Amino acid sequence: MSKLRLVILLFLLHSVALVSAQGSTNGTSSWQTLNGSAPLVIARGGFSGLFPDSSSDAFSFALMTSLSNVVLWCDVQLTKDGAGICFPHMKLENASDISSVFQNKQNAYLVNGVSMSGWFSVDFTLTDLKTVALNQGVYSRSTRFDGKRFPILTVQEMVKLIKPPGLWLNIEHDVFYTQHNLSMRSFVLSVSKSVIVDYISSPEMAFLRSVSQQFKATKTKLVFRFLEKEETEPSTNQNYGSLLNNLTFIKTFASGILVPKGYIWPVDKDSYLLPSTLVVQHAHKEGLEVFGSDFINDITFSYNYSYDPIAEVLNFIDNDAFSVDGVLSDFPITPSAAIDCFAHISKNASGPEKPLIISYNGASGDYPSCTNLAYTKAISDGVDVLDCNVQMTKDGTPICLSSVNLMDSTKVAQTSFSSFTTTITEVQTGSGIFTFNLTWEDIRSLTPAISNPYSNFRLSRNPKFKNAGKLVSLSDFLSIAKEANSLSGVLIIIEHAPFLLKVGLSVTDAVLDALSKAGYDNGTTPRVMIQSTNSSVLKEFKEKKKNYELVYRVDENIRDASDATIEDIKKFAASVVINKESIYPQNKAFVIGVTDIVSRLRKNNLPVYVVHFDNECMAQAWDFLSDATVEINSFVVGAGIDGVITSFPQTAASYRKNRCLKYKNAPSYMRPVEPGGLMQVLTRDDLPPALAPYPVLTESDVAESPLPEVTASSTNGETTATTSPNGQPKIATCIVLSNLAVLLVTILLL
């Protein structure tokens, strides 16, 4: 525990003390819970979304990051000698190294009529299990904490070590233990005499009924746990779905029910929300509290929530019809923040000006990039600045598209335009179908395709609308933006300008012309931001003496910039965009520290915008706890950035409104992470190999020659000679993909 205590100390030193009212949470509105109090947060196995379930660090970290009245959940298993341990599964190999310690001690048993084989607690004494270590049982989570060899804790040991504000014991498989001459009933009655047990849950009616009289006059609450609807409750032989009709009977031995979240907000076969049920209202009418389970940040949940776990929790605690009385979560920081910081916030509420919220190809997490739907969704979500990544068509029309390669954001490979597939190394590595080889009429006929950057992890974006919307020209985009009174500005992104000039297309002139025709030169319209990685592009705009904010994009990860480089940037740009890892560098998805690049740029009057923020858990370092809000808060409050560039503007807009930003002393769940804090918890053997530091941005990285004059040329079907950085000519060869290659691309886009 010494390393974790060090992290706790660092956490406390990094922030101010907890607000005294943290446990009671916000009182701005009455809650629609059974007793009118704020919902409870129940931490399943502690913070099991990060540390091994039921480990000392998992329990400690849950206390550190949650509401002060958080309830710690312990799944109780009985050992051969009758000790009650906190362990998430009856099969010990699922979350420990027991199969290595006792290699030939597996067994096979009937459990509720089903044959199961593995290592069971009933075959080992507590002394035996002292040699066994807990490990991460969910394969998609980091196993680097396993090296700490967390011991298996008894209920009494956990309470003595952790001193939880609330304790929840979950009891399952009572019949199985009885068959092995062990009594869950006796254990529960005994342990309740030595520790305070706040809740006891079980999916077995017979067990709860057997102890109900003993706890009737106590503060311990009994909760009947519903499993999936088609599963059978062993003592009644009825499926759990049908038992929902027996709430009056359940009230005779329990004070509450625990149900999977799908009982309350069901989803269809495609993972979209259906109308909510009346489970909560019916249970409350019977005097039963309702707790929801399965709130897990790092798995796929309903697409309606856009991968925002706080949005999901809010749908269960802050709606017009009901509120659950508590949520069971592997990531207790998320419901803690939802309850105290985000619930009962008016849709019209305003927040601080910072961070500036800039879209990333519109709301590209919800709709295909740069389509009319992505833009209108970003506006309705509360974005401040709407972005257009400008590409040029063959006939000189500037359009908005996430990439110059149409294959990245449309289904062009499935059309007759697949014959335009070429390789132009000056534009990108690998082949593509480029906007400057097709006319705007050609391109606007294409079907958009949503971006799925985490498809390798089986995380898809809004599949029902994966091809929805229409592609837009820069003129269309400016019209959309001008009609949105809520916008403070537009961001125009320009890349590949030097190359485009070689093929007879001036993107800078096209942008200036479109802005002028749309009336963005009269000084009364929202501000215009021009972004580029090319200093030559920004210098050209500066020479035009337009009143635009010029934004320099640093596209590589850096750890710093020299003083001379910063001075150079100030000559042609008013703000800077940098990558997330330039602020919080990572190693194997662990934050290893923090740079001072933000403070250095801001001291030189260069606002810093950061690209780009996604909601999917795989987009974030482990330190951000699979919660996009934790990440945003760490960059805004911890690093002091001025703006976020995001595929999910709604999450950033919601963050900016949360009431905890107004607290004088921020609660633990709304504090920035301690950079490198989790790395300090790892043992030396579990540390990832050290990486070379990112480079320092130098004057030579920024300096560029002025843009050349426009030349009449074409890349359509021709070989174009270009010049490499060392001055030697290089050949950009245009090749036509074979039918097989086109077929493969087509399949990938399906």
GROMACS .gro file of N, CA and C in nm, residues 122-251:
model
  390
  122VAL      N    1  -1.427  -2.320  -0.212
  122VAL     CA    2  -1.461  -2.425  -0.115
  122VAL      C    3  -1.352  -2.533  -0.106
  123ASP      N    4  -1.258  -2.532  -0.198
  123ASP     CA    5  -1.151  -2.632  -0.197
  123ASP      C    6  -1.024  -2.580  -0.130
  124PHE      N    7  -1.027  -2.456  -0.079
  124PHE     CA    8  -0.906  -2.397  -0.023
  124PHE      C    9  -0.937  -2.329   0.110
  125THR      N   10  -0.844  -2.344   0.204
  125THR     CA   11  -0.858  -2.273   0.331
  125THR      C   12  -0.809  -2.130   0.314
  126LEU      N   13  -0.840  -2.047   0.412
  126LEU     CA   14  -0.793  -1.910   0.408
  126LEU      C   15  -0.641  -1.905   0.407
  127THR      N   16  -0.578  -1.996   0.479
  127THR     CA   17  -0.431  -2.003   0.480
  127THR      C   18  -0.379  -2.035   0.340
  128ASP      N   19  -0.444  -2.127   0.271
  128ASP     CA   20  -0.404  -2.159   0.133
  128ASP      C   21  -0.408  -2.033   0.046
  129LEU      N   22  -0.513  -1.955   0.061
  129LEU     CA   23  -0.534  -1.841  -0.027
  129LEU      C   24  -0.442  -1.724   0.004
  130LYS      N   25  -0.372  -1.729   0.116
  130LYS     CA   26  -0.276  -1.623   0.146
  130LYS      C   27  -0.159  -1.623   0.048
  131THR      N   28  -0.141  -1.733  -0.022
  131THR     CA   29  -0.032  -1.741  -0.121
  131THR      C   30  -0.081  -1.703  -0.262
  132VAL      N   31  -0.208  -1.671  -0.274
  132VAL     CA   32  -0.269  -1.638  -0.403
  132VAL      C   33  -0.283  -1.486  -0.414
  133ALA      N   34  -0.258  -1.432  -0.533
  133ALA     CA   35  -0.268  -1.287  -0.555
  133ALA      C   36  -0.382  -1.256  -0.652
  134LEU      N   37  -0.450  -1.146  -0.626
  134LEU     CA   38  -0.553  -1.098  -0.717
  134LEU      C   39  -0.490  -1.044  -0.844
  135ASN      N   40  -0.561  -1.057  -0.954
  135ASN     CA   41  -0.517  -0.993  -1.077
  135ASN      C   42  -0.637  -0.940  -1.154
  136GLN      N   43  -0.608  -0.868  -1.262
  136GLN     CA   44  -0.715  -0.807  -1.342
  136GLN      C   45  -0.787  -0.915  -1.422
  137GLY      N   46  -0.915  -0.930  -1.396
  137GLY     CA   47  -0.991  -1.036  -1.461
  137GLY      C   48  -1.058  -0.995  -1.592
  138VAL      N   49  -1.049  -0.866  -1.627
  138VAL     CA   50  -1.109  -0.818  -1.752
  138VAL      C   51  -0.995  -0.792  -1.850
  139TYR      N   52  -0.990  -0.870  -1.956
  139TYR     CA   53  -0.873  -0.870  -2.043
  139TYR      C   54  -0.850  -0.739  -2.116
  140SER      N   55  -0.955  -0.658  -2.133
  140SER     CA   56  -0.938  -0.531  -2.203
  140SER      C   57  -0.877  -0.423  -2.113
  141ARG      N   58  -0.859  -0.453  -1.986
  141ARG     CA   59  -0.803  -0.357  -1.892
  141ARG      C   60  -0.654  -0.386  -1.868
  142SER      N   61  -0.586  -0.289  -1.815
  142SER     CA   62  -0.442  -0.303  -1.796
  142SER      C   63  -0.411  -0.409  -1.690
  143THR      N   64  -0.313  -0.493  -1.722
  143THR     CA   65  -0.268  -0.596  -1.627
  143THR      C   66  -0.140  -0.553  -1.556
  144ARG      N   67  -0.097  -0.430  -1.576
  144ARG     CA   68   0.031  -0.386  -1.519
  144ARG      C   69   0.027  -0.369  -1.368
  145PHE      N   70  -0.094  -0.366  -1.310
  145PHE     CA   71  -0.103  -0.358  -1.164
  145PHE      C   72  -0.095  -0.495  -1.097
  146ASP      N   73  -0.101  -0.601  -1.177
  146ASP     CA   74  -0.100  -0.735  -1.119
  146ASP      C   75   0.030  -0.764  -1.045
  147GLY      N   76   0.138  -0.699  -1.087
  147GLY     CA   77   0.267  -0.725  -1.025
  147GLY      C   78   0.274  -0.687  -0.878
  148LYS      N   79   0.180  -0.610  -0.829
  148LYS     CA   80   0.180  -0.574  -0.688
  148LYS      C   81   0.136  -0.689  -0.598
  149ARG      N   82   0.084  -0.795  -0.662
  149ARG     CA   83   0.043  -0.915  -0.589
  149ARG      C   84  -0.048  -0.879  -0.470
  150PHE      N   85  -0.162  -0.825  -0.505
  150PHE     CA   86  -0.261  -0.789  -0.404
  150PHE      C   87  -0.314  -0.914  -0.334
  151PRO      N   88  -0.317  -0.918  -0.202
  151PRO     CA   89  -0.372  -1.034  -0.133
  151PRO      C   90  -0.524  -1.037  -0.138
  152ILE      N   91  -0.579  -1.155  -0.128
  152ILE     CA   92  -0.724  -1.171  -0.114
  152ILE      C   93  -0.762  -1.130   0.028
  153LEU      N   94  -0.862  -1.045   0.042
  153LEU     CA   95  -0.901  -0.992   0.173
  153LEU      C   96  -1.029  -1.058   0.222
  154THR      N   97  -1.033  -1.086   0.350
  154THR     CA   98  -1.160  -1.124   0.410
  154THR      C   99  -1.244  -0.998   0.428
  155VAL      N  100  -1.371  -1.016   0.454
  155VAL     CA  101  -1.458  -0.901   0.477
  155VAL      C  102  -1.406  -0.819   0.594
  156GLN      N  103  -1.370  -0.887   0.702
  156GLN     CA  104  -1.322  -0.816   0.820
  156GLN      C  105  -1.191  -0.743   0.793
  157GLU      N  106  -1.101  -0.804   0.716
  157GLU     CA  107  -0.975  -0.739   0.682
  157GLU      C  108  -0.998  -0.615   0.598
  158MET      N  109  -1.089  -0.625   0.503
  158MET     CA  110  -1.117  -0.510   0.418
  158MET      C  111  -1.170  -0.393   0.500
  159VAL      N  112  -1.265  -0.422   0.589
  159VAL     CA  113  -1.324  -0.316   0.671
  159VAL      C  114  -1.219  -0.253   0.761
  160LYS      N  115  -1.135  -0.333   0.822
  160LYS     CA  116  -1.032  -0.280   0.912
  160LYS      C  117  -0.930  -0.196   0.836
  161LEU      N  118  -0.892  -0.240   0.717
  161LEU     CA  119  -0.790  -0.172   0.638
  161LEU      C  120  -0.843  -0.047   0.571
  162ILE      N  121  -0.963  -0.055   0.514
  162ILE     CA  122  -1.015   0.053   0.430
  162ILE      C  123  -1.107   0.149   0.506
  163LYS      N  124  -1.179   0.096   0.605
  163LYS     CA  125  -1.277   0.175   0.680
  163LYS      C  126  -1.378   0.241   0.585
  164PRO      N  127  -1.455   0.162   0.516
  164PRO     CA  128  -1.548   0.217   0.416
  164PRO      C  129  -1.662   0.296   0.480
  165PRO      N  130  -1.707   0.405   0.416
  165PRO     CA  131  -1.823   0.478   0.466
  165PRO      C  132  -1.950   0.393   0.465
  166GLY      N  133  -1.958   0.302   0.370
  166GLY     CA  134  -2.070   0.211   0.360
  166GLY      C  135  -2.023   0.077   0.306
  167LEU      N  136  -2.086  -0.031   0.349
  167LEU     CA  137  -2.045  -0.165   0.306
  167LEU      C  138  -2.165  -0.240   0.250
  168TRP      N  139  -2.146  -0.298   0.132
  168TRP     CA  140  -2.250  -0.375   0.064
  168TRP      C  141  -2.195  -0.516   0.041
  169LEU      N  142  -2.260  -0.615   0.098
  169LEU     CA  143  -2.221  -0.754   0.076
  169LEU      C  144  -2.317  -0.818  -0.024
  170ASN      N  145  -2.262  -0.873  -0.130
  170ASN     CA  146  -2.343  -0.944  -0.228
  170ASN      C  147  -2.324  -1.094  -0.210
  171ILE      N  148  -2.434  -1.165  -0.190
  171ILE     CA  149  -2.430  -1.308  -0.158
  171ILE      C  150  -2.494  -1.387  -0.271
  172GLU      N  151  -2.417  -1.482  -0.327
  172GLU     CA  152  -2.470  -1.566  -0.433
  172GLU      C  153  -2.433  -1.712  -0.407
  173HIS      N  154  -2.508  -1.803  -0.470
  173HIS     CA  155  -2.480  -1.947  -0.468
  173HIS      C  156  -2.488  -2.007  -0.327
  174ASP      N  157  -2.588  -1.961  -0.252
  174ASP     CA  158  -2.608  -2.012  -0.116
  174ASP      C  159  -2.628  -2.164  -0.115
  175VAL      N  160  -2.703  -2.215  -0.213
  175VAL     CA  161  -2.728  -2.359  -0.218
  175VAL      C  162  -2.598  -2.435  -0.243
  176PHE      N  163  -2.513  -2.383  -0.330
  176PHE     CA  164  -2.385  -2.448  -0.359
  176PHE      C  165  -2.300  -2.459  -0.232
  177TYR      N  166  -2.293  -2.351  -0.156
  177TYR     CA  167  -2.212  -2.355  -0.034
  177TYR      C  168  -2.273  -2.449   0.070
  178THR      N  169  -2.405  -2.453   0.074
  178THR     CA  170  -2.471  -2.545   0.167
  178THR      C  171  -2.436  -2.689   0.134
  179GLN      N  172  -2.426  -2.720   0.005
  179GLN     CA  173  -2.389  -2.855  -0.037
  179GLN      C  174  -2.248  -2.892   0.007
  180HIS      N  175  -2.168  -2.793   0.040
  180HIS     CA  176  -2.032  -2.818   0.086
  180HIS      C  177  -2.018  -2.790   0.236
  181ASN      N  178  -2.131  -2.802   0.305
  181ASN     CA  179  -2.134  -2.788   0.451
  181ASN      C  180  -2.087  -2.650   0.497
  182LEU      N  181  -2.117  -2.550   0.418
  182LEU     CA  182  -2.085  -2.413   0.453
  182LEU      C  183  -2.215  -2.332   0.452
  183SER      N  184  -2.226  -2.236   0.542
  183SER     CA  185  -2.351  -2.161   0.555
  183SER      C  186  -2.328  -2.012   0.535
  184MET      N  187  -2.380  -1.961   0.424
  184MET     CA  188  -2.376  -1.817   0.402
  184MET      C  189  -2.458  -1.744   0.508
  185ARG      N  190  -2.567  -1.803   0.547
  185ARG     CA  191  -2.652  -1.741   0.648
  185ARG      C  192  -2.575  -1.722   0.778
  186SER      N  193  -2.506  -1.826   0.820
  186SER     CA  194  -2.430  -1.816   0.945
  186SER      C  195  -2.319  -1.713   0.933
  187PHE      N  196  -2.254  -1.709   0.817
  187PHE     CA  197  -2.146  -1.612   0.800
  187PHE      C  198  -2.200  -1.470   0.807
  188VAL      N  199  -2.309  -1.441   0.736
  188VAL     CA  200  -2.363  -1.306   0.733
  188VAL      C  201  -2.408  -1.262   0.872
  189LEU      N  202  -2.474  -1.350   0.944
  189LEU     CA  203  -2.519  -1.315   1.078
  189LEU      C  204  -2.400  -1.291   1.171
  190SER      N  205  -2.294  -1.369   1.153
  190SER     CA  206  -2.176  -1.355   1.236
  190SER      C  207  -2.099  -1.228   1.205
  191VAL      N  208  -2.076  -1.203   1.077
  191VAL     CA  209  -1.994  -1.088   1.041
  191VAL      C  210  -2.065  -0.957   1.074
  192SER      N  211  -2.197  -0.956   1.072
  192SER     CA  212  -2.271  -0.834   1.101
  192SER      C  213  -2.259  -0.793   1.248
  193LYS      N  214  -2.210  -0.884   1.330
  193LYS     CA  215  -2.189  -0.852   1.472
  193LYS      C  216  -2.055  -0.781   1.494
  194SER      N  217  -1.963  -0.794   1.398
  194SER     CA  218  -1.830  -0.734   1.415
  194SER      C  219  -1.805  -0.616   1.323
  195VAL      N  220  -1.881  -0.607   1.215
  195VAL     CA  221  -1.867  -0.492   1.125
  195VAL      C  222  -2.005  -0.439   1.090
  196ILE      N  223  -2.011  -0.314   1.052
  196ILE     CA  224  -2.138  -0.254   1.011
  196ILE      C  225  -2.163  -0.286   0.865
  197VAL      N  226  -2.271  -0.359   0.841
  197VAL     CA  227  -2.310  -0.394   0.705
  197VAL      C  228  -2.432  -0.312   0.669
  198ASP      N  229  -2.418  -0.228   0.566
  198ASP     CA  230  -2.528  -0.138   0.529
  198ASP      C  231  -2.628  -0.205   0.435
  199TYR      N  232  -2.577  -0.288   0.343
  199TYR     CA  233  -2.664  -0.354   0.245
  199TYR      C  234  -2.619  -0.498   0.227
  200ILE      N  235  -2.718  -0.585   0.211
  200ILE     CA  236  -2.694  -0.725   0.175
  200ILE      C  237  -2.784  -0.755   0.056
  201SER      N  238  -2.724  -0.796  -0.054
  201SER     CA  239  -2.803  -0.830  -0.172
  201SER      C  240  -2.781  -0.975  -0.208
  202SER      N  241  -2.878  -1.030  -0.277
  202SER     CA  242  -2.868  -1.167  -0.327
  202SER      C  243  -2.971  -1.187  -0.437
  203PRO      N  244  -2.937  -1.267  -0.538
  203PRO     CA  245  -3.035  -1.302  -0.641
  203PRO      C  246  -3.119  -1.424  -0.602
  204GLU      N  247  -3.105  -1.468  -0.476
  204GLU     CA  248  -3.175  -1.588  -0.429
  204GLU      C  249  -3.274  -1.550  -0.320
  205MET      N  250  -3.400  -1.561  -0.352
  205MET     CA  251  -3.505  -1.523  -0.258
  205MET      C  252  -3.497  -1.602  -0.128
  206ALA      N  253  -3.469  -1.731  -0.138
  206ALA     CA  254  -3.467  -1.815  -0.019
  206ALA      C  255  -3.364  -1.766   0.082
  207PHE      N  256  -3.250  -1.724   0.033
  207PHE     CA  257  -3.148  -1.675   0.125
  207PHE      C  258  -3.195  -1.548   0.196
  208LEU      N  259  -3.244  -1.451   0.119
  208LEU     CA  260  -3.287  -1.327   0.181
  208LEU      C  261  -3.400  -1.350   0.281
  209ARG      N  262  -3.491  -1.438   0.248
  209ARG     CA  263  -3.601  -1.467   0.340
  209ARG      C  264  -3.551  -1.533   0.468
  210SER      N  265  -3.441  -1.609   0.454
  210SER     CA  266  -3.389  -1.680   0.572
  210SER      C  267  -3.323  -1.587   0.672
  211VAL      N  268  -3.283  -1.467   0.628
  211VAL     CA  269  -3.216  -1.374   0.720
  211VAL      C  270  -3.299  -1.249   0.746
  212SER      N  271  -3.413  -1.237   0.681
  212SER     CA  272  -3.489  -1.112   0.688
  212SER      C  273  -3.533  -1.079   0.831
  213GLN      N  274  -3.575  -1.177   0.908
  213GLN     CA  275  -3.619  -1.149   1.044
  213GLN      C  276  -3.505  -1.099   1.132
  214GLN      N  277  -3.386  -1.156   1.112
  214GLN     CA  278  -3.271  -1.117   1.194
  214GLN      C  279  -3.229  -0.972   1.169
  215PHE      N  280  -3.256  -0.922   1.048
  215PHE     CA  281  -3.214  -0.785   1.017
  215PHE      C  282  -3.330  -0.686   1.018
  216LYS      N  283  -3.446  -0.733   1.057
  216LYS     CA  284  -3.565  -0.647   1.050
  216LYS      C  285  -3.552  -0.525   1.140
  217ALA      N  286  -3.494  -0.541   1.255
  217ALA     CA  287  -3.484  -0.431   1.351
  217ALA      C  288  -3.349  -0.359   1.344
  218THR      N  289  -3.273  -0.382   1.238
  218THR     CA  290  -3.141  -0.321   1.224
  218THR      C  291  -3.142  -0.220   1.110
  219LYS      N  292  -3.028  -0.152   1.093
  219LYS     CA  293  -3.014  -0.056   0.984
  219LYS      C  294  -2.969  -0.122   0.854
  220THR      N  295  -2.940  -0.251   0.860
  220THR     CA  296  -2.898  -0.322   0.740
  220THR      C  297  -3.017  -0.341   0.646
  221LYS      N  298  -2.998  -0.306   0.521
  221LYS     CA  299  -3.105  -0.319   0.422
  221LYS      C  300  -3.080  -0.441   0.335
  222LEU      N  301  -3.187  -0.516   0.311
  222LEU     CA  302  -3.180  -0.632   0.223
  222LEU      C  303  -3.230  -0.593   0.084
  223VAL      N  304  -3.157  -0.637  -0.018
  223VAL     CA  305  -3.187  -0.599  -0.156
  223VAL      C  306  -3.192  -0.725  -0.242
  224PHE      N  307  -3.305  -0.744  -0.311
  224PHE     CA  308  -3.317  -0.857  -0.402
  224PHE      C  309  -3.255  -0.819  -0.535
  225ARG      N  310  -3.159  -0.900  -0.578
  225ARG     CA  311  -3.087  -0.871  -0.702
  225ARG      C  312  -3.147  -0.949  -0.819
  226PHE      N  313  -3.191  -0.876  -0.919
  226PHE     CA  314  -3.240  -0.938  -1.041
  226PHE      C  315  -3.123  -0.966  -1.134
  227LEU      N  316  -3.117  -1.087  -1.188
  227LEU     CA  317  -3.023  -1.119  -1.293
  227LEU      C  318  -3.091  -1.096  -1.428
  228GLU      N  319  -3.031  -1.139  -1.536
  228GLU     CA  320  -3.092  -1.118  -1.667
  228GLU      C  321  -3.230  -1.184  -1.672
  229LYS      N  322  -3.321  -1.127  -1.750
  229LYS     CA  323  -3.461  -1.166  -1.746
  229LYS      C  324  -3.486  -1.313  -1.776
  230GLU      N  325  -3.403  -1.372  -1.863
  230GLU     CA  326  -3.426  -1.511  -1.901
  230GLU      C  327  -3.365  -1.610  -1.804
  231GLU      N  328  -3.284  -1.564  -1.709
  231GLU     CA  329  -3.224  -1.654  -1.612
  231GLU      C  330  -3.326  -1.695  -1.507
  232THR      N  331  -3.301  -1.811  -1.444
  232THR     CA  332  -3.396  -1.868  -1.349
  232THR      C  333  -3.353  -1.844  -1.205
  233GLU      N  334  -3.444  -1.794  -1.126
  233GLU     CA  335  -3.420  -1.778  -0.983
  233GLU      C  336  -3.432  -1.916  -0.919
  234PRO      N  337  -3.328  -1.965  -0.846
  234PRO     CA  338  -3.324  -2.106  -0.806
  234PRO      C  339  -3.430  -2.150  -0.705
  235SER      N  340  -3.471  -2.062  -0.616
  235SER     CA  341  -3.564  -2.106  -0.511
  235SER      C  342  -3.709  -2.108  -0.557
  236THR      N  343  -3.744  -2.030  -0.661
  236THR     CA  344  -3.882  -2.029  -0.711
  236THR      C  345  -3.895  -2.097  -0.847
  237ASN      N  346  -3.782  -2.118  -0.912
  237ASN     CA  347  -3.779  -2.177  -1.047
  237ASN      C  348  -3.851  -2.089  -1.149
  238GLN      N  349  -3.862  -1.961  -1.120
  238GLN     CA  350  -3.919  -1.866  -1.215
  238GLN      C  351  -3.807  -1.781  -1.274
  239ASN      N  352  -3.826  -1.733  -1.396
  239ASN     CA  353  -3.723  -1.644  -1.450
  239ASN      C  354  -3.738  -1.506  -1.389
  240TYR      N  355  -3.628  -1.433  -1.388
  240TYR     CA  356  -3.627  -1.305  -1.319
  240TYR      C  357  -3.722  -1.205  -1.384
  241GLY      N  358  -3.739  -1.214  -1.514
  241GLY     CA  359  -3.831  -1.123  -1.580
  241GLY      C  360  -3.972  -1.131  -1.524
  242SER      N  361  -4.016  -1.254  -1.497
  242SER     CA  362  -4.152  -1.271  -1.444
  242SER      C  363  -4.164  -1.223  -1.300
  243LEU      N  364  -4.052  -1.225  -1.227
  243LEU     CA  365  -4.056  -1.183  -1.086
  243LEU      C  366  -4.080  -1.034  -1.070
  244LEU      N  367  -4.065  -0.959  -1.180
  244LEU     CA  368  -4.099  -0.817  -1.172
  244LEU      C  369  -4.245  -0.795  -1.139
  245ASN      N  370  -4.327  -0.896  -1.165
  245ASN     CA  371  -4.470  -0.885  -1.133
  245ASN      C  372  -4.499  -0.915  -0.987
  246ASN      N  373  -4.395  -0.949  -0.910
  246ASN     CA  374  -4.415  -0.987  -0.770
  246ASN      C  375  -4.347  -0.890  -0.675
  247LEU      N  376  -4.348  -0.762  -0.708
  247LEU     CA  377  -4.281  -0.664  -0.622
  247LEU      C  378  -4.345  -0.654  -0.485
  248THR      N  379  -4.473  -0.673  -0.477
  248THR     CA  380  -4.540  -0.670  -0.346
  248THR      C  381  -4.487  -0.780  -0.256
  249PHE      N  382  -4.467  -0.898  -0.314
  249PHE     CA  383  -4.411  -1.009  -0.236
  249PHE      C  384  -4.266  -0.982  -0.197
  250ILE      N  385  -4.188  -0.926  -0.290
  250ILE     CA  386  -4.047  -0.896  -0.261
  250ILE      C  387  -4.037  -0.797  -0.145
  251LYS      N  388  -4.130  -0.705  -0.135
  251LYS     CA  389  -4.129  -0.606  -0.027
  251LYS      C  390  -4.142  -0.672   0.110
   0.00000   0.00000   0.00000
